[in-house]
Amino acid sequence: CINCGLCVRHCPSRLLPNELSKYCEFSMFEEAEDNFLFHCIECGICAYVCPEKRPMLHLMRYGKRELSQA
């Protein structure tokens, strides 16, 4: 992530996909949940506009799955 903010500007749920995906990537699932991970509608716009091509949608789905199984 280069912190360009494109994912934040384009998120229809007004979330912070850059932060949420980092939380999930590093198994910080409680922090992701506290920052409204489950409000993500999984549209994939964040990953589409990312110049670094970070797998944000994949990471957030992973975080949701881990939290649901806990």
PDB file of C-alpha atoms in Angstrom, residues 18 40 46 55 61:
ATOM      1  CA  ASN A  18      -6.541   0.169   3.008  1.00  0.00           C
ATOM      2  CA  CYS A  40     -18.087  -3.969   3.459  1.00  0.00           C
ATOM      3  CA  CYS A  46     -11.095  -0.934  -3.808  1.00  0.00           C
ATOM      4  CA  PRO A  55      -5.871  -8.086  -2.901  1.00  0.00           C
ATOM      5  CA  ARG A  61     -13.304 -11.806   2.935  1.00  0.00           C
TER       6      ARG A  61
END
